[in-house]
PDB file of C-alpha atoms in Angstrom:
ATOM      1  CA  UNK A   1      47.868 125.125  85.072  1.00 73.00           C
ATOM      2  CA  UNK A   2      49.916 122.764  82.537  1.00 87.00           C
ATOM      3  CA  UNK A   3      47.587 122.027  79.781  1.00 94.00           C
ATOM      4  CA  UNK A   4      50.471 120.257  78.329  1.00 96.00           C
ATOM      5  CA  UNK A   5      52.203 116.779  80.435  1.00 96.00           C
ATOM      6  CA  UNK A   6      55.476 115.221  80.447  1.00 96.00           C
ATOM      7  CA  UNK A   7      55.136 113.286  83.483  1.00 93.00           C
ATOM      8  CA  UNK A   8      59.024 111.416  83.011  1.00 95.00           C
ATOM      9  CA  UNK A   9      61.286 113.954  83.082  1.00 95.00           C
ATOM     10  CA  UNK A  10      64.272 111.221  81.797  1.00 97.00           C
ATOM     11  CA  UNK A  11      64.293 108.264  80.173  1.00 98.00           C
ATOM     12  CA  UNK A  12      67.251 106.151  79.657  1.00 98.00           C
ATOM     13  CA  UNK A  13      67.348 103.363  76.471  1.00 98.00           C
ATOM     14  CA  UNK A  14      69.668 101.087  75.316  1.00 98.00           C
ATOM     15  CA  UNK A  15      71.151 101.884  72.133  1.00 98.00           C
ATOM     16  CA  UNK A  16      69.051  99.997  68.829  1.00 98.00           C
ATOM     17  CA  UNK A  17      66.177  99.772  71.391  1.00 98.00           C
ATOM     18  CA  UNK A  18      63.153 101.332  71.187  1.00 98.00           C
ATOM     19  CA  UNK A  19      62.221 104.498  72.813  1.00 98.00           C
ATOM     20  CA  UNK A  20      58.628 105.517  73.875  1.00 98.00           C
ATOM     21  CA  UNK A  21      58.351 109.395  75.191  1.00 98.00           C
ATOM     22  CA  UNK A  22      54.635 109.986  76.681  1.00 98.00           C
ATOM     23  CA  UNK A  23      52.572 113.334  76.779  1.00 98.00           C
ATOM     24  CA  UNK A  24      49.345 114.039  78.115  1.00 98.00           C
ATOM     25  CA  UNK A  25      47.076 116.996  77.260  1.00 98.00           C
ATOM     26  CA  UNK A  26      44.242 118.546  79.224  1.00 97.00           C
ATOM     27  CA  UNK A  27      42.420 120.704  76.737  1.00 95.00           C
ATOM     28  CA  UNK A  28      39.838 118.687  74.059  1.00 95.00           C
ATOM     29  CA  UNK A  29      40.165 121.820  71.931  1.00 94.00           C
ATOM     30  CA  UNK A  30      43.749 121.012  71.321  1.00 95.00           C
ATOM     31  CA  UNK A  31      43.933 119.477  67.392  1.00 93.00           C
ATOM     32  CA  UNK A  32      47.490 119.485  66.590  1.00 95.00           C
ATOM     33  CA  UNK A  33      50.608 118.254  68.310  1.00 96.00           C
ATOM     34  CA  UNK A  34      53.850 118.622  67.819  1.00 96.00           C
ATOM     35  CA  UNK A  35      57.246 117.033  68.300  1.00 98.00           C
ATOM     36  CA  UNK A  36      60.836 119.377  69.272  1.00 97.00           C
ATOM     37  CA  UNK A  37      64.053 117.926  69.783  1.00 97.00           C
ATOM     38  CA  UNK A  38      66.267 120.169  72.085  1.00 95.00           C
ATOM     39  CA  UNK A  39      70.264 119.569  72.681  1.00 94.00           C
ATOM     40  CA  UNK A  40      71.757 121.807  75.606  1.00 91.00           C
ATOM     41  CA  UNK A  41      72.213 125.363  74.597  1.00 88.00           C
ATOM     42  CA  UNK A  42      70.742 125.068  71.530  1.00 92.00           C
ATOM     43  CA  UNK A  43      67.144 125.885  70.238  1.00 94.00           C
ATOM     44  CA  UNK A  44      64.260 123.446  69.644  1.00 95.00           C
ATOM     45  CA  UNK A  45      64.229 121.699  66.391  1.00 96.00           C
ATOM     46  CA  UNK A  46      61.068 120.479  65.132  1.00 95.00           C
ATOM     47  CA  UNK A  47      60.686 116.516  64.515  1.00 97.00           C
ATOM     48  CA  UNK A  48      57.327 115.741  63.832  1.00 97.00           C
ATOM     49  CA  UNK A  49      53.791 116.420  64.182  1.00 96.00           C
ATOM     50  CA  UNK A  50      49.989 114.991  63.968  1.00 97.00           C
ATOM     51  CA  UNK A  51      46.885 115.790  63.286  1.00 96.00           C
ATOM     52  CA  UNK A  52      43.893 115.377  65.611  1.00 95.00           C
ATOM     53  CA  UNK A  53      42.064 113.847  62.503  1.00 96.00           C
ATOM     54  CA  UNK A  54      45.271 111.035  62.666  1.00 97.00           C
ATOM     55  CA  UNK A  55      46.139 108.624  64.865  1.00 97.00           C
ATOM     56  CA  UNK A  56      49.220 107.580  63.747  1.00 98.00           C
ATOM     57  CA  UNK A  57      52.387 109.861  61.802  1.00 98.00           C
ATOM     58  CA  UNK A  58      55.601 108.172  60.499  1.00 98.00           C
ATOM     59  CA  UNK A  59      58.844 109.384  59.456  1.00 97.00           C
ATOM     60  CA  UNK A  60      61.678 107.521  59.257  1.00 97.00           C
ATOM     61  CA  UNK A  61      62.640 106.195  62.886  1.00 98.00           C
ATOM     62  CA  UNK A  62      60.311 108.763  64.495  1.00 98.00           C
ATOM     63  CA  UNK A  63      56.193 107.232  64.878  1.00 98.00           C
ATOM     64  CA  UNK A  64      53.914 109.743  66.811  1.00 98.00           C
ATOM     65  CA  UNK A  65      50.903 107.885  68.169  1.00 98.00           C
ATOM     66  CA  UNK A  66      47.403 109.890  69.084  1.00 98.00           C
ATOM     67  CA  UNK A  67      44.840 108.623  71.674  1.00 98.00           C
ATOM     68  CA  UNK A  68      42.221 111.528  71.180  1.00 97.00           C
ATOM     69  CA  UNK A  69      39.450 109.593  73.913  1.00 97.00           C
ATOM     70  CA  UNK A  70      42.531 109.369  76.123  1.00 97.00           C
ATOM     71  CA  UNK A  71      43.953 112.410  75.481  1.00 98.00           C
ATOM     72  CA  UNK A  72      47.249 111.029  75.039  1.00 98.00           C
ATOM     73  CA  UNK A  73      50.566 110.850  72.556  1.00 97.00           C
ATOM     74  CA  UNK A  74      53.611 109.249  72.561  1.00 98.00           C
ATOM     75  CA  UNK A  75      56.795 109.335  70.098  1.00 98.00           C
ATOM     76  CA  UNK A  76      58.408 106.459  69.211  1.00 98.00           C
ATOM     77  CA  UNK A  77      61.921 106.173  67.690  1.00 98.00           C
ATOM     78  CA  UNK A  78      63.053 103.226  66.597  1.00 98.00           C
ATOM     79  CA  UNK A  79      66.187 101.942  66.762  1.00 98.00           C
ATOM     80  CA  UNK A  80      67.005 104.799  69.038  1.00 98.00           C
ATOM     81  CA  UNK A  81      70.800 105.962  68.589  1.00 98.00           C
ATOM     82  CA  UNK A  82      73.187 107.922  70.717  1.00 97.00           C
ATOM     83  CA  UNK A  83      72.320 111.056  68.740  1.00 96.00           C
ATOM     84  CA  UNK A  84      68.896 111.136  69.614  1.00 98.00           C
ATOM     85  CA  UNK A  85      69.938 111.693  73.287  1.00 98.00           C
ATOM     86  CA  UNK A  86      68.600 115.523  73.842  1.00 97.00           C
ATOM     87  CA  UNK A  87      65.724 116.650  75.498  1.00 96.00           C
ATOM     88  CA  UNK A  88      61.929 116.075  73.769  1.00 98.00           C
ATOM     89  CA  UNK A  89      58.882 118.545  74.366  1.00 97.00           C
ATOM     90  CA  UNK A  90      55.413 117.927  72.867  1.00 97.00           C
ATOM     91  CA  UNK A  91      53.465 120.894  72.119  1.00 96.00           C
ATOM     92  CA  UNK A  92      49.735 121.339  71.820  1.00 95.00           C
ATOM     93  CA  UNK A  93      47.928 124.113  69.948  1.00 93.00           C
ATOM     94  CA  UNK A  94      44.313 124.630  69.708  1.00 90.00           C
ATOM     95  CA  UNK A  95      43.746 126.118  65.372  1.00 86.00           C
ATOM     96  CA  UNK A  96      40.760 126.844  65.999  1.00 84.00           C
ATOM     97  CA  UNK A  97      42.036 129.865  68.806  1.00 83.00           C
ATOM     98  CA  UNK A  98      42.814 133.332  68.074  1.00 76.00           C
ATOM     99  CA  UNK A  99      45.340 133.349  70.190  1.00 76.00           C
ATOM    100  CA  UNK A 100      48.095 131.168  67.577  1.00 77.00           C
ATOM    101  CA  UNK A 101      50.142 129.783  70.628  1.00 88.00           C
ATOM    102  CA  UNK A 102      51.740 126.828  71.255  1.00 91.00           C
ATOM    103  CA  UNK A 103      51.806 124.845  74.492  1.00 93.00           C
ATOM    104  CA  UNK A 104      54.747 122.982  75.446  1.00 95.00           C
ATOM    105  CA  UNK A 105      55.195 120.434  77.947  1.00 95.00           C
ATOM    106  CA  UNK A 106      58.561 120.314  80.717  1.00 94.00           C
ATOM    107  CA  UNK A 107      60.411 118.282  78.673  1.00 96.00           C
ATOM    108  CA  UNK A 108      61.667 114.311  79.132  1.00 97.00           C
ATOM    109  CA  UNK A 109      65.669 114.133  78.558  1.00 96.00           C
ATOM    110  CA  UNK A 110      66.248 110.811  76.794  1.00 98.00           C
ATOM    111  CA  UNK A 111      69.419 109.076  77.022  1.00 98.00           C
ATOM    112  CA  UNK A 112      70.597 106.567  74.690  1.00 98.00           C
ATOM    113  CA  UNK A 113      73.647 104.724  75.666  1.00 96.00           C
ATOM    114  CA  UNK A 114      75.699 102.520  73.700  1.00 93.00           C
TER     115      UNK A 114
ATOM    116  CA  UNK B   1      70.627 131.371  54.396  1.00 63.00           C
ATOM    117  CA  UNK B   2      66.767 132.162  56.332  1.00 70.00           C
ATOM    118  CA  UNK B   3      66.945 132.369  59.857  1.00 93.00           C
ATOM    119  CA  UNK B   4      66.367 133.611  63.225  1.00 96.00           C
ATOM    120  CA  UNK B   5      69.713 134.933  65.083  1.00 95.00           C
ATOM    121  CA  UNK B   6      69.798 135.905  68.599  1.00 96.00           C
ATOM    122  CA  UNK B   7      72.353 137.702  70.101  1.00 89.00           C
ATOM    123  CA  UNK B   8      74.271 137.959  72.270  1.00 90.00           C
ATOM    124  CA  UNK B   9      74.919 134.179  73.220  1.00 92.00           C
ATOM    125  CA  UNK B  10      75.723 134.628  76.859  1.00 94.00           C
ATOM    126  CA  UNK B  11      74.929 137.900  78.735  1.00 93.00           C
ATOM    127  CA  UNK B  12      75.440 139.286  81.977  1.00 93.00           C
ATOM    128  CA  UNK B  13      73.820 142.064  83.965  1.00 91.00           C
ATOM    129  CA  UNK B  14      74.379 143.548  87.417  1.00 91.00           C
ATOM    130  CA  UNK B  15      71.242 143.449  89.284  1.00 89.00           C
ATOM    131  CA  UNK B  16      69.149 146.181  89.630  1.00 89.00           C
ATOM    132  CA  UNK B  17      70.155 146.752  85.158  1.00 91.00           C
ATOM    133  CA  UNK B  18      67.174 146.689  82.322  1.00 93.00           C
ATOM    134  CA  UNK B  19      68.650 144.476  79.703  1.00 94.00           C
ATOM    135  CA  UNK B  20      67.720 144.265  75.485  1.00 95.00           C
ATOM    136  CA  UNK B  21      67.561 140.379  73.941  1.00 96.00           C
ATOM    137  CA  UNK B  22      67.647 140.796  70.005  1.00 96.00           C
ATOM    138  CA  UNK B  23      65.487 138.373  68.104  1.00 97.00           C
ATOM    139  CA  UNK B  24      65.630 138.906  64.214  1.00 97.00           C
ATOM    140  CA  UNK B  25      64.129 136.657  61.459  1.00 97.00           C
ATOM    141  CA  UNK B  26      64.671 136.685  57.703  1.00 96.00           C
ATOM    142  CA  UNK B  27      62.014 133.986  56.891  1.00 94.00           C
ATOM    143  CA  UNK B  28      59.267 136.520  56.041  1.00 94.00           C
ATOM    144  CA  UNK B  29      57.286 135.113  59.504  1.00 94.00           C
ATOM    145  CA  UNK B  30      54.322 137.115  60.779  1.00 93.00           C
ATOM    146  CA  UNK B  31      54.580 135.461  64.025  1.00 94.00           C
ATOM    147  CA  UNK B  32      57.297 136.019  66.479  1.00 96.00           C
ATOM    148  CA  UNK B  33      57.418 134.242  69.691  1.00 96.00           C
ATOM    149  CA  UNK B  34      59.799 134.656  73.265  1.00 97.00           C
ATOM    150  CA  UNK B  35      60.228 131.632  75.623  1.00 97.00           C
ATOM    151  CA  UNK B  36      62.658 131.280  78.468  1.00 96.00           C
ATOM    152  CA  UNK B  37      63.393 127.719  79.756  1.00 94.00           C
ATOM    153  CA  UNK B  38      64.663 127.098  82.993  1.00 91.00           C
ATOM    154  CA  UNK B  39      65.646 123.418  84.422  1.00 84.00           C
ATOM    155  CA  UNK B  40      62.599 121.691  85.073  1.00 80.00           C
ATOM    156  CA  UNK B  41      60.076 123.893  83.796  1.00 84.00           C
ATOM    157  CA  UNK B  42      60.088 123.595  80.070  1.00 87.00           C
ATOM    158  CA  UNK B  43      59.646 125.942  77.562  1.00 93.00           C
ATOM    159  CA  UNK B  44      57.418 128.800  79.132  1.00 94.00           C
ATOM    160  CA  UNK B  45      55.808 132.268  77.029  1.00 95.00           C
ATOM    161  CA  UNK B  46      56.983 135.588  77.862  1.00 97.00           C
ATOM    162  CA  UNK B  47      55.202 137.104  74.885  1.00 97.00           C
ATOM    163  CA  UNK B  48      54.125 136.919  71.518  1.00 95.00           C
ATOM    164  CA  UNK B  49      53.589 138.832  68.399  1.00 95.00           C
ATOM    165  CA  UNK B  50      51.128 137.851  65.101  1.00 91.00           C
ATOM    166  CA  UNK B  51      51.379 140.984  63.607  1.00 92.00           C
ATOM    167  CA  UNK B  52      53.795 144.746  63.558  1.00 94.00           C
ATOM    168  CA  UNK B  53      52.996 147.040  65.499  1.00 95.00           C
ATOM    169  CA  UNK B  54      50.832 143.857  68.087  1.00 94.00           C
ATOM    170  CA  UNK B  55      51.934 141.670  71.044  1.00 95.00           C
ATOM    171  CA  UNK B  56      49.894 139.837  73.815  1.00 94.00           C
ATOM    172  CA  UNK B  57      51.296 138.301  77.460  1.00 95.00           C
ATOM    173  CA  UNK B  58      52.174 135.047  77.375  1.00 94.00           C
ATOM    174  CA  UNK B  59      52.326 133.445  80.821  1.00 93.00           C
ATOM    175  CA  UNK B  60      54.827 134.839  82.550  1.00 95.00           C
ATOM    176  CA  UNK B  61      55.009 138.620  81.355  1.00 96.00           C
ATOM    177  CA  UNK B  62      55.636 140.332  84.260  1.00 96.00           C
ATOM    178  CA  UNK B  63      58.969 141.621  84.706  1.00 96.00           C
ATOM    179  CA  UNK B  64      59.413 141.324  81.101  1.00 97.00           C
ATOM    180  CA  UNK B  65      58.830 144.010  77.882  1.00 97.00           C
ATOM    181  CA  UNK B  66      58.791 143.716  73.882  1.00 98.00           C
ATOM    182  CA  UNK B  67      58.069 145.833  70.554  1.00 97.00           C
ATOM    183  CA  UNK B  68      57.351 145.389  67.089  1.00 97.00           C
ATOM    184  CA  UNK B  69      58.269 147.956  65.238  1.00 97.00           C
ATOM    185  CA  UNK B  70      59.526 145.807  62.359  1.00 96.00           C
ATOM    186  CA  UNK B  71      58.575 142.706  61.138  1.00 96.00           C
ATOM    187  CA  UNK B  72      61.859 140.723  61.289  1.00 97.00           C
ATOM    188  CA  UNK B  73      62.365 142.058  64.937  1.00 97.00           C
ATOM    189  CA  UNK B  74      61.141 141.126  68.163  1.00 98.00           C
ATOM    190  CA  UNK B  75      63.479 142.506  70.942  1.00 97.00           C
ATOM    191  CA  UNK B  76      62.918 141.705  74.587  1.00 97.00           C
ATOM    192  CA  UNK B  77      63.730 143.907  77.572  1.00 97.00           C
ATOM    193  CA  UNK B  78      64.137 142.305  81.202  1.00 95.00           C
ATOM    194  CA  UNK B  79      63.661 144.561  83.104  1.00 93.00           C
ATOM    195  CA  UNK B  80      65.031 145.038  87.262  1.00 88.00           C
ATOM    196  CA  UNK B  81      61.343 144.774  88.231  1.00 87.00           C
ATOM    197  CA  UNK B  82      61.944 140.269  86.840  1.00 89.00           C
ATOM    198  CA  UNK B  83      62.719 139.292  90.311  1.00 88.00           C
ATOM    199  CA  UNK B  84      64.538 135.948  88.487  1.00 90.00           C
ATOM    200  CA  UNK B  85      65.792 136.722  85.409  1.00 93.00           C
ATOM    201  CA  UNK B  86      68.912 134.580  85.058  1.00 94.00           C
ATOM    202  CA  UNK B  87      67.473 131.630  82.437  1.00 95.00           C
ATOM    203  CA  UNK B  88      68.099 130.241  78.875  1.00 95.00           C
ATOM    204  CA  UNK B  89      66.038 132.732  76.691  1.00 97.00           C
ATOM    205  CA  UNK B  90      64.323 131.538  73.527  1.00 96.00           C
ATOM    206  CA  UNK B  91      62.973 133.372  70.327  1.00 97.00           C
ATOM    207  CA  UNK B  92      60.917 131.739  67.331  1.00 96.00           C
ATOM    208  CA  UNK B  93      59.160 132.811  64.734  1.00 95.00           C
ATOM    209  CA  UNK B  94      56.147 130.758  62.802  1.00 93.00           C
ATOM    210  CA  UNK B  95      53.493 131.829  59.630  1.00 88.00           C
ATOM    211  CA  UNK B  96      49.932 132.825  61.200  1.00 77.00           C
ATOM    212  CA  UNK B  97      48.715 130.305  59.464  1.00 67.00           C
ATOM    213  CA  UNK B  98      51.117 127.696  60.177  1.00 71.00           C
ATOM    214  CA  UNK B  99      52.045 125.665  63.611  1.00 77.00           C
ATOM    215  CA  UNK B 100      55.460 124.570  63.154  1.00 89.00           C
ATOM    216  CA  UNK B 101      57.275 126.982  64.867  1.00 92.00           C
ATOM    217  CA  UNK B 102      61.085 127.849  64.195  1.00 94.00           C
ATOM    218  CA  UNK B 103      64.071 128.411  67.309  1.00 95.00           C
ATOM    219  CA  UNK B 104      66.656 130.601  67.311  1.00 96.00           C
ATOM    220  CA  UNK B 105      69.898 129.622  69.226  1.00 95.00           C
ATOM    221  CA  UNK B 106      68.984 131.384  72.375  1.00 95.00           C
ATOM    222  CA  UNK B 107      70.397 133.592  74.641  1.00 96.00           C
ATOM    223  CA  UNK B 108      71.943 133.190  78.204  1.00 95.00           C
ATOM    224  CA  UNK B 109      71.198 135.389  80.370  1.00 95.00           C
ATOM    225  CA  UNK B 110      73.167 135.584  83.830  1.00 94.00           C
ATOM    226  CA  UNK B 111      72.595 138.127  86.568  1.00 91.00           C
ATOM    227  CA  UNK B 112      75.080 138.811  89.129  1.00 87.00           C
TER     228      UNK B 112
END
């Protein structure tokens, strides 16, 4: 069962708008989240990541929101440029586990067109 | 330069053939990690490693085997009993202690 959610798998912006990629988590235990940007046939590169004990991170263009009671995030990038098109996967991980692993959600591809 | 190189880039295998992804890592990581991503599905574990010599199933293990003999390598056998193998294969390392988790370039894996 996806304990992790991406429920838009695309999202399409205009270029110097702003761009709001969602995620939903399942798991309460989860208490750090982070950010990957992935172009094709390449590897994930991180972007950013919060705490559960936050509710907001910034850096630079890139804002990651936290709605613990809703169990929700989003990432917002702003202005969004036509390098940021790739795809985006939010990743969950409970510190508290033994287990150490990551969970990723499917992915939303974001296009941003001139 | 610290890394994690994969190799090869693209790969092909006649059905029916085990097959050996190489994952290494020169950024001292305890943790080594396989994904494979497929369109629509994300980024989903094969296995994982914390320590030498230690791995545990991710979610989709079957059809899949690993070793860690060494601590900058984490190879990954597909073996003929993964009845869908063909998919973008990912490795990444991380510190224990640490979340951030670090990609290697990935592997392609086609089977004919």
């Amino acid at each position: 069962d996806q304990q992790v959610k991406q429920n838009s798998p695309s999202l399409s912006v205009q270029e110097g708008r702003i761009s709001i990629l969602n995620c939903d988590y399942t798991n309460s235990m989860f208490d750090y989240f982070l950010w990957y940007k992935k172009y094709p046939a390449e590897g994930p590169t991180f972007l950013i990541s919060i705490s559960s004990i936050k509710d907001k991170n910034e850096d630079g263009r890139f804002t990651v929101f936290l709605n613990k009671s809703a169990k929700h995030l989003s990432l917002h990038i702003v202005p969004s440029q036509p390098g940021d098109s790739a795809v985006y996967f939010c990743a969950a991980i409970d510190r508290g586990s033994t287990l150490g692993r990551l969970y990723f959600g499917r992915g939303t591809q974001l296009t941003v067109w001139p | 330069d610290g890394g994690i190189t994969q190799s090869p880039k693209y790969l092909f295998r006649k059905e029916g053939q085990n097959v050996t992804l190489s994952c290494e890592q020169n950024l001292n990581h305890d943790a080594m990690y396989w994904y494979r991503q497929d369109p629509g599905q994300g980024l989903r574990l094969i296995y994982y490693s914390q320590i030498v010599n230690d791995f545990q199933k991710g979610d989709i293990a079957e059809g899949y085997s690993v070793s860690r003999e060494k601590k900058e390598s984490f190879p990954l056998t597909v073996t003929s009993a993964q009845k869908n193998p063909t998919a973008f294969y990912l490795c990444a390392s991380s510190i224990v202690s640490d979340n951030e988790q670090f990609f290697g370039p990935g592997t392609r894996l086609t089977v004919l």
